[in-house]
Amino acid sequence: MSDNATDYHRLFDLTGRKAIVTGGSRGIGKALAEALAAHGADVAIVVRSTLDRAQDVANTIKAGGRDSFALQADVSDEAHVERMTQAVIERFGRIDILINNAGIVLPAPAEECSLDQWRQTMAVNLDGVFLVSKHVGRRMIAQKGGSIINIGSMSGRIVNWPFRHAAYNVSKAGVHMLTKALATEWAEHNVRVNAIAPGYIRTELTDEVLREHPDVVANHWAKGAVQNRIGTVEELAGSVVYLASNAGSFTTGEIITVDGGLTLR
Ligand code: NAP
């Protein structure tokens, strides 16, 4: 390759970038934290309660040669979010990548969903994305650059069935629109904001459902996807590394669906 030719491999390089992954103690967040680190990023892992597990993820990343540490913060509490953001700045000096992954599902038919369940879902899934984006976004604006990636869901696009969780669906649709709104407001600051919308992905969250309803994959989740299966956490990593890196420099306000074709029909 000549000196001035584009090095396409390096477009995906995250060496020296500083990242935060919320909900990085397990499942999708853990895989995304490890994927960012594998591409060269230092990663702060934020969780509400599972600090030991988050520390294990940080230790794995450190063993691989990147810096990492775990912090406790509830993303729905603005005081926690401010403290967490400050702590990451103190350790890393800047924040280049934010993955808003923390999320919960409290299934309930709408007619039985309490206002408390509704509000808890919105507090973590939507207020949490807003609050962490707001405080980290301020730093990115001051630095004149950054990439925010929100973990939305197919449930923000369709009413997936058979489980009823209207609050979750609405919260994720809100995440998708918040992604577009922030992308528009912050483009002038060189801050890109995107989301991925996963389909069914095997994690502890889905395992809880599978324990009670072992046939749901065959009868609904895999059946609904044109690829006829559910996904793995590793299958989300590529789209997130793309959005976090220079490879995604002309992509903002986009919701990338990664669902095995579940929302095609
Ligand atoms: P998971 O296994 O239940 O993990 C959720 C993570 O979020 C945990 O690390 C949890 O840690 C953290 N968390 C929850 N509430 C928090 C809060 N208030 N503050 C800080 N951290 C918090 O979930 P997952 O399946 O990996 O899903 C991750 C994301 O992907 C969620 O946003 C989910 O909605 C979305 N998603 C999942 C699927 C799927 O099929 N799995 C599909 C589409 C979208 P603590 O318990 O310590 O708080």
JSON list of N, CA, C and O in Angstrom, two decimals, residues 38-66:
[
{"chain": "A", "resi": 38, "resn": "ALA", "atom": "N", "xyz": [-10.97, -5.27, 22.29]},
{"chain": "A", "resi": 38, "resn": "ALA", "atom": "CA", "xyz": [-10.22, -6.07, 21.31]},
{"chain": "A", "resi": 38, "resn": "ALA", "atom": "C", "xyz": [-9.76, -5.21, 20.14]},
{"chain": "A", "resi": 38, "resn": "ALA", "atom": "O", "xyz": [-8.77, -5.51, 19.49]},
{"chain": "A", "resi": 39, "resn": "HIS", "atom": "N", "xyz": [-10.49, -4.14, 19.87]},
{"chain": "A", "resi": 39, "resn": "HIS", "atom": "CA", "xyz": [-10.11, -3.22, 18.78]},
{"chain": "A", "resi": 39, "resn": "HIS", "atom": "C", "xyz": [-9.26, -2.06, 19.30]},
{"chain": "A", "resi": 39, "resn": "HIS", "atom": "O", "xyz": [-8.98, -1.13, 18.55]},
{"chain": "A", "resi": 40, "resn": "GLY", "atom": "N", "xyz": [-8.89, -2.09, 20.60]},
{"chain": "A", "resi": 40, "resn": "GLY", "atom": "CA", "xyz": [-7.92, -1.13, 21.10]},
{"chain": "A", "resi": 40, "resn": "GLY", "atom": "C", "xyz": [-8.41, -0.12, 22.11]},
{"chain": "A", "resi": 40, "resn": "GLY", "atom": "O", "xyz": [-7.62, 0.69, 22.62]},
{"chain": "A", "resi": 41, "resn": "ALA", "atom": "N", "xyz": [-9.71, -0.12, 22.44]},
{"chain": "A", "resi": 41, "resn": "ALA", "atom": "CA", "xyz": [-10.24, 0.90, 23.35]},
{"chain": "A", "resi": 41, "resn": "ALA", "atom": "C", "xyz": [-10.02, 0.54, 24.82]},
{"chain": "A", "resi": 41, "resn": "ALA", "atom": "O", "xyz": [-9.96, -0.65, 25.18]},
{"chain": "A", "resi": 42, "resn": "ASP", "atom": "N", "xyz": [-9.89, 1.55, 25.67]},
{"chain": "A", "resi": 42, "resn": "ASP", "atom": "CA", "xyz": [-9.96, 1.37, 27.12]},
{"chain": "A", "resi": 42, "resn": "ASP", "atom": "C", "xyz": [-11.43, 1.55, 27.50]},
{"chain": "A", "resi": 42, "resn": "ASP", "atom": "O", "xyz": [-12.12, 2.43, 26.95]},
{"chain": "A", "resi": 43, "resn": "VAL", "atom": "N", "xyz": [-11.91, 0.73, 28.45]},
{"chain": "A", "resi": 43, "resn": "VAL", "atom": "CA", "xyz": [-13.36, 0.67, 28.66]},
{"chain": "A", "resi": 43, "resn": "VAL", "atom": "C", "xyz": [-13.74, 0.75, 30.14]},
{"chain": "A", "resi": 43, "resn": "VAL", "atom": "O", "xyz": [-13.25, -0.03, 30.96]},
{"chain": "A", "resi": 44, "resn": "ALA", "atom": "N", "xyz": [-14.64, 1.68, 30.48]},
{"chain": "A", "resi": 44, "resn": "ALA", "atom": "CA", "xyz": [-15.25, 1.74, 31.81]},
{"chain": "A", "resi": 44, "resn": "ALA", "atom": "C", "xyz": [-16.57, 0.99, 31.77]},
{"chain": "A", "resi": 44, "resn": "ALA", "atom": "O", "xyz": [-17.37, 1.18, 30.85]},
{"chain": "A", "resi": 45, "resn": "ILE", "atom": "N", "xyz": [-16.76, 0.11, 32.76]},
{"chain": "A", "resi": 45, "resn": "ILE", "atom": "CA", "xyz": [-17.96, -0.74, 32.80]},
{"chain": "A", "resi": 45, "resn": "ILE", "atom": "C", "xyz": [-18.88, -0.22, 33.91]},
{"chain": "A", "resi": 45, "resn": "ILE", "atom": "O", "xyz": [-18.47, -0.18, 35.07]},
{"chain": "A", "resi": 46, "resn": "VAL", "atom": "N", "xyz": [-20.09, 0.15, 33.55]},
{"chain": "A", "resi": 46, "resn": "VAL", "atom": "CA", "xyz": [-21.02, 0.75, 34.53]},
{"chain": "A", "resi": 46, "resn": "VAL", "atom": "C", "xyz": [-22.19, -0.21, 34.79]},
{"chain": "A", "resi": 46, "resn": "VAL", "atom": "O", "xyz": [-22.83, -0.67, 33.84]},
{"chain": "A", "resi": 47, "resn": "VAL", "atom": "N", "xyz": [-22.44, -0.48, 36.08]},
{"chain": "A", "resi": 47, "resn": "VAL", "atom": "CA", "xyz": [-23.59, -1.33, 36.44]},
{"chain": "A", "resi": 47, "resn": "VAL", "atom": "C", "xyz": [-24.27, -0.76, 37.67]},
{"chain": "A", "resi": 47, "resn": "VAL", "atom": "O", "xyz": [-23.68, 0.01, 38.42]},
{"chain": "A", "resi": 48, "resn": "ARG", "atom": "N", "xyz": [-25.50, -1.21, 37.86]},
{"chain": "A", "resi": 48, "resn": "ARG", "atom": "CA", "xyz": [-26.24, -0.74, 39.04]},
{"chain": "A", "resi": 48, "resn": "ARG", "atom": "C", "xyz": [-25.89, -1.58, 40.26]},
{"chain": "A", "resi": 48, "resn": "ARG", "atom": "O", "xyz": [-25.64, -1.05, 41.33]},
{"chain": "A", "resi": 49, "resn": "SER", "atom": "N", "xyz": [-25.88, -2.93, 40.11]},
{"chain": "A", "resi": 49, "resn": "SER", "atom": "CA", "xyz": [-25.68, -3.76, 41.30]},
{"chain": "A", "resi": 49, "resn": "SER", "atom": "C", "xyz": [-24.61, -4.84, 41.15]},
{"chain": "A", "resi": 49, "resn": "SER", "atom": "O", "xyz": [-24.03, -5.26, 42.14]},
{"chain": "A", "resi": 50, "resn": "THR", "atom": "N", "xyz": [-24.34, -5.31, 39.95]},
{"chain": "A", "resi": 50, "resn": "THR", "atom": "CA", "xyz": [-23.46, -6.48, 39.78]},
{"chain": "A", "resi": 50, "resn": "THR", "atom": "C", "xyz": [-22.00, -6.05, 39.62]},
{"chain": "A", "resi": 50, "resn": "THR", "atom": "O", "xyz": [-21.33, -6.38, 38.63]},
{"chain": "A", "resi": 51, "resn": "LEU", "atom": "N", "xyz": [-21.50, -5.36, 40.65]},
{"chain": "A", "resi": 51, "resn": "LEU", "atom": "CA", "xyz": [-20.15, -4.78, 40.54]},
{"chain": "A", "resi": 51, "resn": "LEU", "atom": "C", "xyz": [-19.06, -5.85, 40.43]},
{"chain": "A", "resi": 51, "resn": "LEU", "atom": "O", "xyz": [-18.08, -5.67, 39.70]},
{"chain": "A", "resi": 52, "resn": "ASP", "atom": "N", "xyz": [-19.24, -6.98, 41.15]},
{"chain": "A", "resi": 52, "resn": "ASP", "atom": "CA", "xyz": [-18.22, -8.05, 41.08]},
{"chain": "A", "resi": 52, "resn": "ASP", "atom": "C", "xyz": [-18.08, -8.57, 39.66]},
{"chain": "A", "resi": 52, "resn": "ASP", "atom": "O", "xyz": [-16.98, -8.79, 39.16]},
{"chain": "A", "resi": 53, "resn": "ARG", "atom": "N", "xyz": [-19.22, -8.77, 39.03]},
{"chain": "A", "resi": 53, "resn": "ARG", "atom": "CA", "xyz": [-19.18, -9.29, 37.65]},
{"chain": "A", "resi": 53, "resn": "ARG", "atom": "C", "xyz": [-18.60, -8.25, 36.70]},
{"chain": "A", "resi": 53, "resn": "ARG", "atom": "O", "xyz": [-17.88, -8.58, 35.76]},
{"chain": "A", "resi": 54, "resn": "ALA", "atom": "N", "xyz": [-18.92, -6.99, 36.94]},
{"chain": "A", "resi": 54, "resn": "ALA", "atom": "CA", "xyz": [-18.36, -5.93, 36.09]},
{"chain": "A", "resi": 54, "resn": "ALA", "atom": "C", "xyz": [-16.84, -5.87, 36.27]},
{"chain": "A", "resi": 54, "resn": "ALA", "atom": "O", "xyz": [-16.09, -5.67, 35.32]},
{"chain": "A", "resi": 55, "resn": "GLN", "atom": "N", "xyz": [-16.40, -6.09, 37.53]},
{"chain": "A", "resi": 55, "resn": "GLN", "atom": "CA", "xyz": [-14.95, -6.08, 37.79]},
{"chain": "A", "resi": 55, "resn": "GLN", "atom": "C", "xyz": [-14.28, -7.25, 37.08]},
{"chain": "A", "resi": 55, "resn": "GLN", "atom": "O", "xyz": [-13.16, -7.12, 36.57]},
{"chain": "A", "resi": 56, "resn": "ASP", "atom": "N", "xyz": [-14.96, -8.41, 37.01]},
{"chain": "A", "resi": 56, "resn": "ASP", "atom": "CA", "xyz": [-14.41, -9.56, 36.27]},
{"chain": "A", "resi": 56, "resn": "ASP", "atom": "C", "xyz": [-14.22, -9.20, 34.79]},
{"chain": "A", "resi": 56, "resn": "ASP", "atom": "O", "xyz": [-13.22, -9.57, 34.18]},
{"chain": "A", "resi": 57, "resn": "VAL", "atom": "N", "xyz": [-15.20, -8.50, 34.22]},
{"chain": "A", "resi": 57, "resn": "VAL", "atom": "CA", "xyz": [-15.08, -8.09, 32.81]},
{"chain": "A", "resi": 57, "resn": "VAL", "atom": "C", "xyz": [-13.90, -7.14, 32.66]},
{"chain": "A", "resi": 57, "resn": "VAL", "atom": "O", "xyz": [-13.07, -7.28, 31.74]},
{"chain": "A", "resi": 58, "resn": "ALA", "atom": "N", "xyz": [-13.78, -6.19, 33.61]},
{"chain": "A", "resi": 58, "resn": "ALA", "atom": "CA", "xyz": [-12.66, -5.24, 33.55]},
{"chain": "A", "resi": 58, "resn": "ALA", "atom": "C", "xyz": [-11.33, -5.97, 33.65]},
{"chain": "A", "resi": 58, "resn": "ALA", "atom": "O", "xyz": [-10.36, -5.65, 32.95]},
{"chain": "A", "resi": 59, "resn": "ASN", "atom": "N", "xyz": [-11.27, -7.00, 34.53]},
{"chain": "A", "resi": 59, "resn": "ASN", "atom": "CA", "xyz": [-10.01, -7.75, 34.69]},
{"chain": "A", "resi": 59, "resn": "ASN", "atom": "C", "xyz": [-9.65, -8.50, 33.41]},
{"chain": "A", "resi": 59, "resn": "ASN", "atom": "O", "xyz": [-8.48, -8.56, 33.03]},
{"chain": "A", "resi": 60, "resn": "THR", "atom": "N", "xyz": [-10.66, -9.05, 32.74]},
{"chain": "A", "resi": 60, "resn": "THR", "atom": "CA", "xyz": [-10.41, -9.75, 31.46]},
{"chain": "A", "resi": 60, "resn": "THR", "atom": "C", "xyz": [-9.83, -8.77, 30.44]},
{"chain": "A", "resi": 60, "resn": "THR", "atom": "O", "xyz": [-8.89, -9.08, 29.71]},
{"chain": "A", "resi": 61, "resn": "ILE", "atom": "N", "xyz": [-10.42, -7.58, 30.40]},
{"chain": "A", "resi": 61, "resn": "ILE", "atom": "CA", "xyz": [-9.96, -6.57, 29.43]},
{"chain": "A", "resi": 61, "resn": "ILE", "atom": "C", "xyz": [-8.51, -6.15, 29.78]},
{"chain": "A", "resi": 61, "resn": "ILE", "atom": "O", "xyz": [-7.66, -6.03, 28.89]},
{"chain": "A", "resi": 62, "resn": "LYS", "atom": "N", "xyz": [-8.25, -5.97, 31.07]},
{"chain": "A", "resi": 62, "resn": "LYS", "atom": "CA", "xyz": [-6.89, -5.57, 31.47]},
{"chain": "A", "resi": 62, "resn": "LYS", "atom": "C", "xyz": [-5.87, -6.67, 31.13]},
{"chain": "A", "resi": 62, "resn": "LYS", "atom": "O", "xyz": [-4.76, -6.37, 30.71]},
{"chain": "A", "resi": 63, "resn": "ALA", "atom": "N", "xyz": [-6.30, -7.92, 31.31]},
{"chain": "A", "resi": 63, "resn": "ALA", "atom": "CA", "xyz": [-5.40, -9.04, 30.98]},
{"chain": "A", "resi": 63, "resn": "ALA", "atom": "C", "xyz": [-5.06, -9.02, 29.48]},
{"chain": "A", "resi": 63, "resn": "ALA", "atom": "O", "xyz": [-4.01, -9.50, 29.07]},
{"chain": "A", "resi": 64, "resn": "GLY", "atom": "N", "xyz": [-5.96, -8.45, 28.69]},
{"chain": "A", "resi": 64, "resn": "GLY", "atom": "CA", "xyz": [-5.73, -8.34, 27.24]},
{"chain": "A", "resi": 64, "resn": "GLY", "atom": "C", "xyz": [-4.93, -7.10, 26.85]},
{"chain": "A", "resi": 64, "resn": "GLY", "atom": "O", "xyz": [-4.71, -6.86, 25.66]},
{"chain": "A", "resi": 65, "resn": "GLY", "atom": "N", "xyz": [-4.53, -6.30, 27.85]},
{"chain": "A", "resi": 65, "resn": "GLY", "atom": "CA", "xyz": [-3.62, -5.19, 27.57]},
{"chain": "A", "resi": 65, "resn": "GLY", "atom": "C", "xyz": [-4.25, -3.81, 27.49]},
{"chain": "A", "resi": 65, "resn": "GLY", "atom": "O", "xyz": [-3.56, -2.82, 27.27]},
{"chain": "A", "resi": 66, "resn": "ARG", "atom": "N", "xyz": [-5.55, -3.69, 27.70]},
{"chain": "A", "resi": 66, "resn": "ARG", "atom": "CA", "xyz": [-6.19, -2.37, 27.70]},
{"chain": "A", "resi": 66, "resn": "ARG", "atom": "C", "xyz": [-6.52, -1.98, 29.13]},
{"chain": "A", "resi": 66, "resn": "ARG", "atom": "O", "xyz": [-6.59, -2.84, 30.01]}
]
